[in-house]
Structures are given as C-alpha cells and as structure tokens.
Amino acid sequence: MGGLRLLAVALTCCWWPQGSQGKTLRGSFSSAAARDAQGQSIGHFEFHGDHALLCVRINNIAVAVGKEAKLYLFQARELLKLREGSNGYSCSEKLSKAQLTRLHEFFFLLVLVYFVIACIYAQSLWQAIKKGGPMHMVLKVLTTALLLQAGSAFANYIHFSSYSKDGIGVPFMGSLAEFFDIASQIQMLYLLLSLCMGWTIVRMKKSQSRPLQWDSTPASTGIAVFIVITQSILLLWEQFEDTSPHSHHSHHNLAGILLIVLRICLALSLGCGLYQIITVERSTLKREFYITFAKGCILWFLCHPGLACISFIFNDYQREKVVTIGVILCQSVSMVILYRLFLSHSLYWEVSSLSSVTLPLTISSGHKSRPHF
C-alpha cells in the first residue's frame, strides 16, 4: 500500500431527523509505518444511533486496486482481541515459517524421482558392482553416498509433511536427515579427494611416460583423511552453533563461512591439479575422462558457494529455500555425471587398461587386463 494516499475519510454520525454531526480525517497510508507500528490505525470513532454513514474517498483508485489495498473496520473489543492475539506471533516468526514453504512438495518430488530411478537402474547397478572390476570400490562408495542422500530426502519428506500440518514436524526425522546429509558429504569428499590426490601425486612423482597408477605411499590418503576430518569438525561445529532448525544449508555462522571457504579452496586446488594432467595428456579418451571428472568435482564443491552468492538477489525469506533446493539438485547432477563416467565402457576402461597397477580405490590388480561390462 506504499504510495496509496487517502484523500479524505469522512465519517458522518447521523442523528435522525435533522441535527447530524460529522468528522473528517485526511492522511496517507504507508507500508513502512505499518511495519514499524505493526499496523497503521487511522482513527477511532464512536457511533450513536442506527443511521451512521462512513464515506471513503481515495485519490488513486487504480493503484489501490493494483496493490489490492484493503481498509479494515473493527469494533473496539475485536481490535483489542486481535492485538492481544498477535503479540505472541511476531513478523520474524512469520518469515521463518515462509522460509520453509514448498519444501514439502519439493522433497516429495525428490523422493519420487529417487524411487523411479531405483526401479529402473537398481538391478543393472547391482550387477555392475557384483562383477567387480577396476572401479568396483568407486561405485560402492558413490552408491553409498547416493543412498545416504536418498535417506536424507525421505526423512525430510516425513518431517516437512508433518510440519506443513502442525508447524512442528518430527524433530527426530529432521535431525536424521541432517545426519544422512553430512555422512553423504563426507563420503563424497573422501571419494573425490582420494581420486584427485592420487592422480596428481603420481603425476608429480613419476615421468609422464609411465602409465597412470595409484600412489603406493600414504601421502594422498593422508591428505584426503585430513581434509575429511577438517570438514567433519566444521559441519559438527556448525550444527552445535546454529540454533535455528532446518538451516544446515544456510551457513549463517563462522563455521558455515569456513565451510564455504574450504569448498572453494578444494575446487581451485583440484581443478588446477586436473588441469595440469589434462594439458599434458595425449590420449583423447583419457583426456575426456579427466575433463568429465573435473566437471563433476567442480560442480559438487562450488554449487554451495555459488548458490549462497546468488541467493542474495532474492528476498530474505526465499534465500534458504533457494540454497537448499539448488544444492540438492546440483549435487544430484554431479552424482549422475560421475555415475555415467565410471560406468562408461570406452572412457574408464581406456584409463584402467593402460595402468600398470590398479586404479584408486580398487580391490584387485587382477582385473586390469580385461573389461567386465
């Protein structure tokens, strides 16, 4: 109603027959003033008799209609009850409720998509894992992370399904969803770091003519474990510091900011390492393998910082929804990219067949001489 001006509010208290009296008010409505005062009162009147007449004249009717302006009339007792009832329900609480709207529908659709994909691809994926091969352990870790993501989505659906009805939800399911999400983040971080660090360290230590192989020293594993422990500490720190529920994607405190910085640093370092490998790689298939893997890594690590920056163009109550939904979708796309890459016959087998030993996170070196799919 900002800018809507009330030219005149004429109230005539009529006595019948002649001898009526009247009162006129002039002023304007202001949205800012209404927010500050929790409503804007324009006057109090007392009616006598049964023939009172209220006349309202608005300066700009088109603006009033466009902004759906409304003028409410309350009896004194009703207004008092309304004000007393609104004291325990502040504007900030209303905005906190608005932050969670539509999440119930989103998680329902997400669970439905997971269910459909499981029905279509579960059997073939299980057969691929049972056959073993150079990427056996990689597929197991990636599948575990995906199952944790699906469990988090299902727990969130149960929680928000109840939350949409009573405004409370199921706190245990909400906490369980956050636990599954954190476990999935740790699994994926260890997987991506183990692969990237292994390839990068080997390239720095070995000549470029040597075939691709996993570093036998514990250096790459130690780096991966150290970074995983660091992220785990930051995630737990963030959960203990943040008192507001459903905000594990919002990153309002110091731990959340450090997590964003860590993800940016990881994306830059791994991107630089993979870029060095790609620039010196002569095999087209291996180079395409590394490029696709780099896309999946960068999307996984940078989706959260990128969406956190993009969310500032939205209103306050929309930011958390944008970040939460966007991160889940981007990480799901990243998993799809990695699945297609590791299950691809022509790409990953070209890499593994040239290796003198096994690839990172493999179970046996006896599979490197023949394809399994």
CSV table of N, CA and C in Angstrom, one decimal, residues 30-42 79 82-92:
chain,number,residue,atom,x,y,z
A,30,SER,N,1.0,4.2,4.8
A,30,SER,CA,2.5,4.0,4.5
A,30,SER,C,2.8,2.5,4.9
A,31,SER,N,3.3,1.8,4.0
A,31,SER,CA,3.7,0.4,4.3
A,31,SER,C,4.8,0.4,5.4
A,32,ALA,N,5.8,1.3,5.3
A,32,ALA,CA,6.9,1.4,6.2
A,32,ALA,C,6.4,1.7,7.6
A,33,ALA,N,5.5,2.6,7.7
A,33,ALA,CA,4.9,3.0,9.0
A,33,ALA,C,4.1,1.8,9.6
A,34,ALA,N,3.4,1.1,8.7
A,34,ALA,CA,2.6,0.0,9.2
A,34,ALA,C,3.5,-1.2,9.7
A,35,ARG,N,4.6,-1.4,9.1
A,35,ARG,CA,5.6,-2.4,9.5
A,35,ARG,C,6.2,-2.0,10.9
A,36,ASP,N,6.5,-0.7,11.0
A,36,ASP,CA,7.2,-0.3,12.3
A,36,ASP,C,6.2,-0.4,13.5
A,37,ALA,N,4.9,0.0,13.2
A,37,ALA,CA,3.9,0.0,14.3
A,37,ALA,C,3.1,-1.2,14.4
A,38,GLN,N,3.4,-2.3,13.6
A,38,GLN,CA,2.6,-3.5,13.5
A,38,GLN,C,1.2,-3.2,13.1
A,39,GLY,N,1.0,-2.3,12.1
A,39,GLY,CA,-0.3,-1.9,11.7
A,39,GLY,C,-0.5,-0.4,11.8
A,40,GLN,N,-1.3,0.1,11.0
A,40,GLN,CA,-1.5,1.6,10.9
A,40,GLN,C,-3.0,1.9,11.2
A,41,SER,N,-3.2,2.5,12.4
A,41,SER,CA,-4.5,2.9,12.8
A,41,SER,C,-4.8,4.4,12.3
A,42,ILE,N,-5.9,4.6,11.7
A,42,ILE,CA,-6.2,6.0,11.2
A,42,ILE,C,-7.2,6.8,12.0
A,79,LEU,N,-10.8,-5.4,18.0
A,79,LEU,CA,-9.5,-4.9,17.8
A,79,LEU,C,-8.6,-5.2,18.9
A,82,LEU,N,-7.6,-8.8,18.7
A,82,LEU,CA,-6.7,-9.1,17.6
A,82,LEU,C,-5.3,-8.7,18.0
A,83,ARG,N,-5.1,-7.6,18.7
A,83,ARG,CA,-3.8,-7.1,19.1
A,83,ARG,C,-3.2,-8.0,20.1
A,84,GLU,N,-4.0,-8.5,21.1
A,84,GLU,CA,-3.5,-9.4,22.1
A,84,GLU,C,-3.1,-10.7,21.5
A,85,GLY,N,-3.9,-11.2,20.5
A,85,GLY,CA,-3.5,-12.5,19.9
A,85,GLY,C,-2.3,-12.4,19.0
A,86,SER,N,-1.9,-11.2,18.5
A,86,SER,CA,-0.8,-11.1,17.6
A,86,SER,C,0.5,-10.8,18.3
A,87,ASN,N,0.4,-10.6,19.7
A,87,ASN,CA,1.7,-10.3,20.4
A,87,ASN,C,2.6,-11.5,20.4
A,88,GLY,N,2.1,-12.8,20.5
A,88,GLY,CA,2.9,-13.9,20.5
A,88,GLY,C,3.3,-14.5,19.1
A,89,TYR,N,3.0,-13.7,18.1
A,89,TYR,CA,3.3,-14.2,16.7
A,89,TYR,C,3.9,-13.0,16.0
A,90,SER,N,5.2,-12.9,16.1
A,90,SER,CA,5.9,-11.8,15.5
A,90,SER,C,6.1,-11.9,14.0
A,91,CYS,N,6.6,-10.8,13.4
A,91,CYS,CA,6.8,-10.8,12.0
A,91,CYS,C,8.0,-11.8,11.6
A,92,SER,N,9.0,-11.8,12.5
A,92,SER,CA,10.1,-12.7,12.3
A,92,SER,C,9.7,-14.2,12.3
